[in-house]
Tab-separated table of C-alpha atoms in Angstrom:
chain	number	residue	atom	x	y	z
I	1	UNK	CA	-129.291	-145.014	-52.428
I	2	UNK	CA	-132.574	-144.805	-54.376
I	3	UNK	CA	-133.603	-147.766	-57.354
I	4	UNK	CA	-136.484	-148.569	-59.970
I	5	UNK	CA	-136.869	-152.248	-59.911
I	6	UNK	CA	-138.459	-153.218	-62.926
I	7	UNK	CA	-138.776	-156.853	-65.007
I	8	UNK	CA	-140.308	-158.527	-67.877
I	9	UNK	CA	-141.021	-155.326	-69.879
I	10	UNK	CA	-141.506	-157.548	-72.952
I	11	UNK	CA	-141.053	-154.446	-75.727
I	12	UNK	CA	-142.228	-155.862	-78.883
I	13	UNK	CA	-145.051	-158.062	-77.596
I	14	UNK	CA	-148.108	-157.696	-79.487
I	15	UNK	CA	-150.955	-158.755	-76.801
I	16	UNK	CA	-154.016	-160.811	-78.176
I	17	UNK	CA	-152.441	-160.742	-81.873
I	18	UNK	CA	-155.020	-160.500	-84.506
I	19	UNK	CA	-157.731	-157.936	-81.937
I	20	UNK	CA	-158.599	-154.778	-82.929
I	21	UNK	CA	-156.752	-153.556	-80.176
I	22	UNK	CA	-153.761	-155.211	-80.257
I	23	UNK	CA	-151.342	-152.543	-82.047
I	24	UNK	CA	-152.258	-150.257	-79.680
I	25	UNK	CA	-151.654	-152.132	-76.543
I	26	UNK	CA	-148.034	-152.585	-78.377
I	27	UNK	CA	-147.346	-149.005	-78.454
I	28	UNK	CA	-148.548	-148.468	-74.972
I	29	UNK	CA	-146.133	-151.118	-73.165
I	30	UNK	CA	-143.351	-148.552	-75.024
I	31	UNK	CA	-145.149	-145.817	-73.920
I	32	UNK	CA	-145.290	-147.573	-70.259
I	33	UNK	CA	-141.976	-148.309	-70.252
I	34	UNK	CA	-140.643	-144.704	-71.105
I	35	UNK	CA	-143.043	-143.192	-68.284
I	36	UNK	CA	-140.781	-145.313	-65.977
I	37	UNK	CA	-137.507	-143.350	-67.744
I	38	UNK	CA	-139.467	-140.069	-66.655
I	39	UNK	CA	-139.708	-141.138	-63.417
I	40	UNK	CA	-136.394	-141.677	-62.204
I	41	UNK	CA	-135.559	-138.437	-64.031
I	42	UNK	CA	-138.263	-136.607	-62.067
I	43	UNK	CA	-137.233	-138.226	-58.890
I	44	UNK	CA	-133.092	-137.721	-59.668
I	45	UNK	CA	-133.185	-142.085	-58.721
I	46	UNK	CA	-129.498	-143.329	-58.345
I	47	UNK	CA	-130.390	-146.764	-60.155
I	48	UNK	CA	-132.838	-148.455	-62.494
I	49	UNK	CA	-132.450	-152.530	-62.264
I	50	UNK	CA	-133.925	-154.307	-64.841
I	51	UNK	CA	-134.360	-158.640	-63.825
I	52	UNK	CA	-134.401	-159.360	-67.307
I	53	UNK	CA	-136.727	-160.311	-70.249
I	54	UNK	CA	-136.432	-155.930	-71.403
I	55	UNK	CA	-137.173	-157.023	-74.943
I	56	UNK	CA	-139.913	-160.168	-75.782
I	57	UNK	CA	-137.727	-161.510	-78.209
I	58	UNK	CA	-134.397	-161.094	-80.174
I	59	UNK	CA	-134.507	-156.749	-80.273
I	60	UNK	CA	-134.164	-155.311	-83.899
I	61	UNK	CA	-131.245	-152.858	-83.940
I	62	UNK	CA	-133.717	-150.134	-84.278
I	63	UNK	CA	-135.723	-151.211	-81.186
I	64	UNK	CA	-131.960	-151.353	-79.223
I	65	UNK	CA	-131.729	-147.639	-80.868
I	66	UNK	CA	-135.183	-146.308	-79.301
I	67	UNK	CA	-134.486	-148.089	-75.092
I	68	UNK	CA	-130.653	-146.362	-75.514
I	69	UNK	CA	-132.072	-143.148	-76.588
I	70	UNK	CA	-134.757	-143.321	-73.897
I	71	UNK	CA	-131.929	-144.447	-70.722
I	72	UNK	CA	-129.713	-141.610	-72.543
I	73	UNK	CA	-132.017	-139.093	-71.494
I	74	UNK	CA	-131.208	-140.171	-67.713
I	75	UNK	CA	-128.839	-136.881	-66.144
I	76	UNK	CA	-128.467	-139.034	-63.027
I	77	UNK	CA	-129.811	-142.217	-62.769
I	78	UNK	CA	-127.496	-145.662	-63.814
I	79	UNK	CA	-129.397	-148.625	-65.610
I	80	UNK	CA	-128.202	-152.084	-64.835
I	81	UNK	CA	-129.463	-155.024	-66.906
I	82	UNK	CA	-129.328	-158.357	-67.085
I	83	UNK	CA	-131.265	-160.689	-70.146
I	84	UNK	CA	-133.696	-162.975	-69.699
I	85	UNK	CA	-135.194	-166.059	-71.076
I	86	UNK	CA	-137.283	-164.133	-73.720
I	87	UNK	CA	-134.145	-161.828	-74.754
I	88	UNK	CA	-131.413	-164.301	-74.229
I	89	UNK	CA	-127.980	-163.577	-75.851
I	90	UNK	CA	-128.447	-165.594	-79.076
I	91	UNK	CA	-124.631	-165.785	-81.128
I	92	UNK	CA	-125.056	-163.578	-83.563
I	93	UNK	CA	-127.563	-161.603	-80.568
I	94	UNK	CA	-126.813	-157.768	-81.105
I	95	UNK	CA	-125.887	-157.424	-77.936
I	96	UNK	CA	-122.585	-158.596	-78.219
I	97	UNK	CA	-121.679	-155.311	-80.633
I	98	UNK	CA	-124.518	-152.820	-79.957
I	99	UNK	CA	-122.330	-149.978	-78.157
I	100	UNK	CA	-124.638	-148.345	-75.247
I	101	UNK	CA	-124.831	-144.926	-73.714
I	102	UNK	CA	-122.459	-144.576	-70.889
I	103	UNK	CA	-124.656	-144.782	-67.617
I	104	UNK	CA	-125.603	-147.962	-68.905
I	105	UNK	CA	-124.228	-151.241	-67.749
I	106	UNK	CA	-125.429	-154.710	-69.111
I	107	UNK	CA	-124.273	-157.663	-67.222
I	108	UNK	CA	-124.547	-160.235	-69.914
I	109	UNK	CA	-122.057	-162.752	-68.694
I	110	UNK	CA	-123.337	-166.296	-68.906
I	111	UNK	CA	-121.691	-166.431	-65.190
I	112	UNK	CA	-121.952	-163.845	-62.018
I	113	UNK	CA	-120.404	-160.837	-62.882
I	114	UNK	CA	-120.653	-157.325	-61.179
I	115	UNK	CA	-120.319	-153.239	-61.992
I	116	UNK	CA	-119.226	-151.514	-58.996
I	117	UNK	CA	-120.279	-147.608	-58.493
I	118	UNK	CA	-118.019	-146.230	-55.718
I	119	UNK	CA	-119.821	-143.029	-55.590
I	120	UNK	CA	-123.191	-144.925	-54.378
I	121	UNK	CA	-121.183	-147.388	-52.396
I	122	UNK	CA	-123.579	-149.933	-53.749
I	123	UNK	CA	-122.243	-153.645	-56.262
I	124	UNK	CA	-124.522	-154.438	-58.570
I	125	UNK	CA	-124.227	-158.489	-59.393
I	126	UNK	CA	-126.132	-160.457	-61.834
I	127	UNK	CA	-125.751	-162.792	-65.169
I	128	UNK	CA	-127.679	-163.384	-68.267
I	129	UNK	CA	-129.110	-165.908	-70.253
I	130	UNK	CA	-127.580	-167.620	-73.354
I	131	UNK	CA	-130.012	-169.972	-74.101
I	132	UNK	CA	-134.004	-169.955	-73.430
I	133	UNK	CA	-133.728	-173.190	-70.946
I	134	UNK	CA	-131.478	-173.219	-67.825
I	135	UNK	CA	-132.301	-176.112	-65.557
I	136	UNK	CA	-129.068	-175.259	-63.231
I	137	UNK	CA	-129.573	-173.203	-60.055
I	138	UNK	CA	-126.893	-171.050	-60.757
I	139	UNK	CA	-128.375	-168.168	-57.537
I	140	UNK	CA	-127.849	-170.992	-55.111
I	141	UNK	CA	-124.188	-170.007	-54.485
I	142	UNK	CA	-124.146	-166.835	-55.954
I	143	UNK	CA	-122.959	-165.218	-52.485
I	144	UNK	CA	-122.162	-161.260	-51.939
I	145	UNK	CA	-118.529	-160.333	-52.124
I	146	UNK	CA	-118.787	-157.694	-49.898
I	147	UNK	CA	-117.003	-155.155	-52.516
I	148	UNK	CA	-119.310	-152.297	-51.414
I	149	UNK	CA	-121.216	-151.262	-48.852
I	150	UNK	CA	-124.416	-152.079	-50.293
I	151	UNK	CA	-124.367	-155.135	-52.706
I	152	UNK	CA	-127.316	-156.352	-55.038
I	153	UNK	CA	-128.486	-159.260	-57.163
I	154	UNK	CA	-130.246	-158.890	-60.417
I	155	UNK	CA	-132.068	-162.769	-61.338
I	156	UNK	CA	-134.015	-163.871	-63.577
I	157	UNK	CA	-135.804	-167.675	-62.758
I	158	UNK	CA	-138.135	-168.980	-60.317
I	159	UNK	CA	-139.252	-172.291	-62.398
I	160	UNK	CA	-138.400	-175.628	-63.457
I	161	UNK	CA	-137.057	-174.800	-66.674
I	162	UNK	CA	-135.110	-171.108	-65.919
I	163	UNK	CA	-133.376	-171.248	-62.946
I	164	UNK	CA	-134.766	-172.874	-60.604
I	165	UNK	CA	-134.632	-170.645	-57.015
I	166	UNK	CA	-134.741	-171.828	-53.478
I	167	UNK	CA	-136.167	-168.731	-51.361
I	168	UNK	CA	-133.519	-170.264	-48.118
I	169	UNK	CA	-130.672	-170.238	-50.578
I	170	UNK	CA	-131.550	-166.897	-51.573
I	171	UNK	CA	-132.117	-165.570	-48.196
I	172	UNK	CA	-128.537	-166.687	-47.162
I	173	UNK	CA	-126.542	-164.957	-49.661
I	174	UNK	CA	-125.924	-161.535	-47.966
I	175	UNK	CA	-127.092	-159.283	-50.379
I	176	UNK	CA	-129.097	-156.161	-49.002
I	177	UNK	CA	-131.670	-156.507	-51.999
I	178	UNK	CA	-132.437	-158.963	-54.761
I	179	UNK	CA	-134.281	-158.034	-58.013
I	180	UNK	CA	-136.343	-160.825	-59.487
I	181	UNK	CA	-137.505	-161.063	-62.944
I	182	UNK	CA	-139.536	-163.913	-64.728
I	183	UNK	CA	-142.277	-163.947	-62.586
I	184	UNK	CA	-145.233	-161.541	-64.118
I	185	UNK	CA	-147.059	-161.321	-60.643
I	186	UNK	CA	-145.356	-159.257	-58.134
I	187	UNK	CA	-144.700	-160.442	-54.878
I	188	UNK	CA	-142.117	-160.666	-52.003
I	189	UNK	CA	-140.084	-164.256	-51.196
I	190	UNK	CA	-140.933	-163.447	-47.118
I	191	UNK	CA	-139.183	-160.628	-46.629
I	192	UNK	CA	-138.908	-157.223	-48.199
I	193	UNK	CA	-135.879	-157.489	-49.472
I	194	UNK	CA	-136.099	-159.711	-52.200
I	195	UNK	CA	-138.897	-159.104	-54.236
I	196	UNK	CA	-140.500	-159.863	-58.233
I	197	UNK	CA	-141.360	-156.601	-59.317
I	198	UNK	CA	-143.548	-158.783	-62.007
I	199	UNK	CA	-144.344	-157.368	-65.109
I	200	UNK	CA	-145.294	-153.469	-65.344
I	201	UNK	CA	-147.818	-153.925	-67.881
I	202	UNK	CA	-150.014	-157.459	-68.374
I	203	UNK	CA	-149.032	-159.239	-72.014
I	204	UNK	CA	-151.659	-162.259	-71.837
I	205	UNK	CA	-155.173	-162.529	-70.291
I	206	UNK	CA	-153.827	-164.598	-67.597
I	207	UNK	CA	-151.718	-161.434	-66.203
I	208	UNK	CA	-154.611	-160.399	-64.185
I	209	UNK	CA	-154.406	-158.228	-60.546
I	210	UNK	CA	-152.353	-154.828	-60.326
I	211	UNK	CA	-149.293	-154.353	-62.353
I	212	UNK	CA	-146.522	-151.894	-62.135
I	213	UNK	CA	-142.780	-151.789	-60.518
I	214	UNK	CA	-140.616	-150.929	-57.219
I	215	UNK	CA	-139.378	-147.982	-56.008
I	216	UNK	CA	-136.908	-148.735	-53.245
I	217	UNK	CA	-134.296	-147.353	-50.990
I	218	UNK	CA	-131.286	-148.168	-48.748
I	219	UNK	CA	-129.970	-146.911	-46.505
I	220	UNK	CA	-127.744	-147.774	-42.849
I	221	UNK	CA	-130.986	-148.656	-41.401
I	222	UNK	CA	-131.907	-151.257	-43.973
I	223	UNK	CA	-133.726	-151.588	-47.179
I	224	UNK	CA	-137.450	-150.168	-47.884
I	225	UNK	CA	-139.333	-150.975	-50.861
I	226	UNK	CA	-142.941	-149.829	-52.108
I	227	UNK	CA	-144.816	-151.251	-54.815
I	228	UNK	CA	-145.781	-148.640	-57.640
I	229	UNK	CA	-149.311	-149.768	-59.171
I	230	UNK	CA	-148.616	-148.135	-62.890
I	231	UNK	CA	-150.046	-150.159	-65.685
I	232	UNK	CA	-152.015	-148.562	-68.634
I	233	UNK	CA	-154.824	-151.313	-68.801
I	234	UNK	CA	-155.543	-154.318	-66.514
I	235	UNK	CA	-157.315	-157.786	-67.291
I	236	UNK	CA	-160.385	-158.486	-65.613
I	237	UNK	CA	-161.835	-162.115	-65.701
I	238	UNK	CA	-165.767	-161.327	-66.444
I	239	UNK	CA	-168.290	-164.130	-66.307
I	240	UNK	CA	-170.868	-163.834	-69.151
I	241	UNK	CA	-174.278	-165.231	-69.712
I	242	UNK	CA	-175.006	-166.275	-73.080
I	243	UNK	CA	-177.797	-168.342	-75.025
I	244	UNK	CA	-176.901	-171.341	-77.615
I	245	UNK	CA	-178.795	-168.826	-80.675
I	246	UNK	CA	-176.571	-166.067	-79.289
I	247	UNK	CA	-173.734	-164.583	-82.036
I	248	UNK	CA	-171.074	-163.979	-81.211
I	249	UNK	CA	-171.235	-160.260	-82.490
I	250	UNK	CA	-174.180	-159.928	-79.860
């Protein structure tokens, strides 16, 4: 079973508002995000996981309109999602009513919840957020059923303020991967099985180093997972010499 771990797409962020450059870098996290789309359609991928924070904010209906369009092009591959601290399910959130193609499954329970897919022999669990702060660490007992084969965990957290995550607790679980989201910089918690894919394309200047997303599979042998370096642009810190007469055109 083949996945596309990705997290913390942020559609709809406008990087360094108010630059010359900053509509443009807008259009290419879109056009970032729908090269990812292309790729599990080249590659025939069974699932794409998304750890939350898809959208930057509240989605207009129109922006819902373009991702569905984009995951409806998918012939094979399933898209599980879960939403984040960014694109948490606000009450009148158009999530609750926005209808979505039908190889798309959004876990946006405010508890654990699952979508089974028999044919992959693989449980997909995971919850999403209802309001932007949740102190409670709601992974720490969030244990695999053992409804499938292979069983997963979509999260979104890592801090203080958006659930919190204790890399023993998480290890102890039992699920054979576990997607994290929140965290922009990717990394593994120890071992290669639970990993932030951190964000595929950087949103602030302090989103420096590679960016990009997983590609992983599993199998009866165990779970392998390779880090896809992907983004459009990349921030470099630059220190600069400059005189007190100096412009700051010059």
């Amino acid at each position: 079973m083949r996945f596309l771990h990705t997290a913390d797409v942020h559609l709809g962020v406008k990087p360094d508002a108010g630059k010359a450059y900053s509509e443009k870098r807008e259009k290419e996290i879109w056009s970032s995000f729908a090269n990812m789309i292309e790729l599990c359609e080249e590659k025939q991928l069974d699932l794409l996981l998304i750890a939350g924070d898809l959208f930057h904010r509240q989605p207009l209906l129109r922006e819902r309109k373009e991702v569905n369009h984009l995951f409806a092009g998918l012939s094979h591959t399933k898209v599980v999602f879960i939403a984040g601290n960014h694109d948490y399910l606000k009450p009148d959130s158009y999530y609750h009513t926005f209808k979505w193609h039908q190889n798309v499954y959004p876990l946006l329970g405010k508890d654990i919840q699952c979508v089974v897919f028999p044919d992959l022999e693989v449980c997909v669990y995971g919850l999403s957020y209802h309001r932007r702060e949740i102190l409670e660490h709601y992974y720490d007992d969030a244990t695999a059923q053992g409804r499938q084969r292979y069983e997963i965990l979509l999260a979104h957290g890592g801090d203080e303020k958006h659930i919190p995550i204790k890399k023993q607790k998480l290890k102890a679980l039992g699920y054979d991967y576990i997607a994290l989201g929140h965290i922009h910089k990717p990394q593994e918690l120890d071992v290669s099985n639970i990993r932030y894919a951190g964000a595929p394309e950087p949103t602030d200047k302090n989103d420096i180093g590679d960016h990009g997303f997983v590609i992983g599979e599993i199998t009866p042998r165990g779970v392998e997972t390779k880090f896809v370096v992907r983004a459009e642009r990349s921030y470099i810190h630059l220190i600069s010499e400059v005189e007190e007469a100096m412009t700051g055109y010059a």
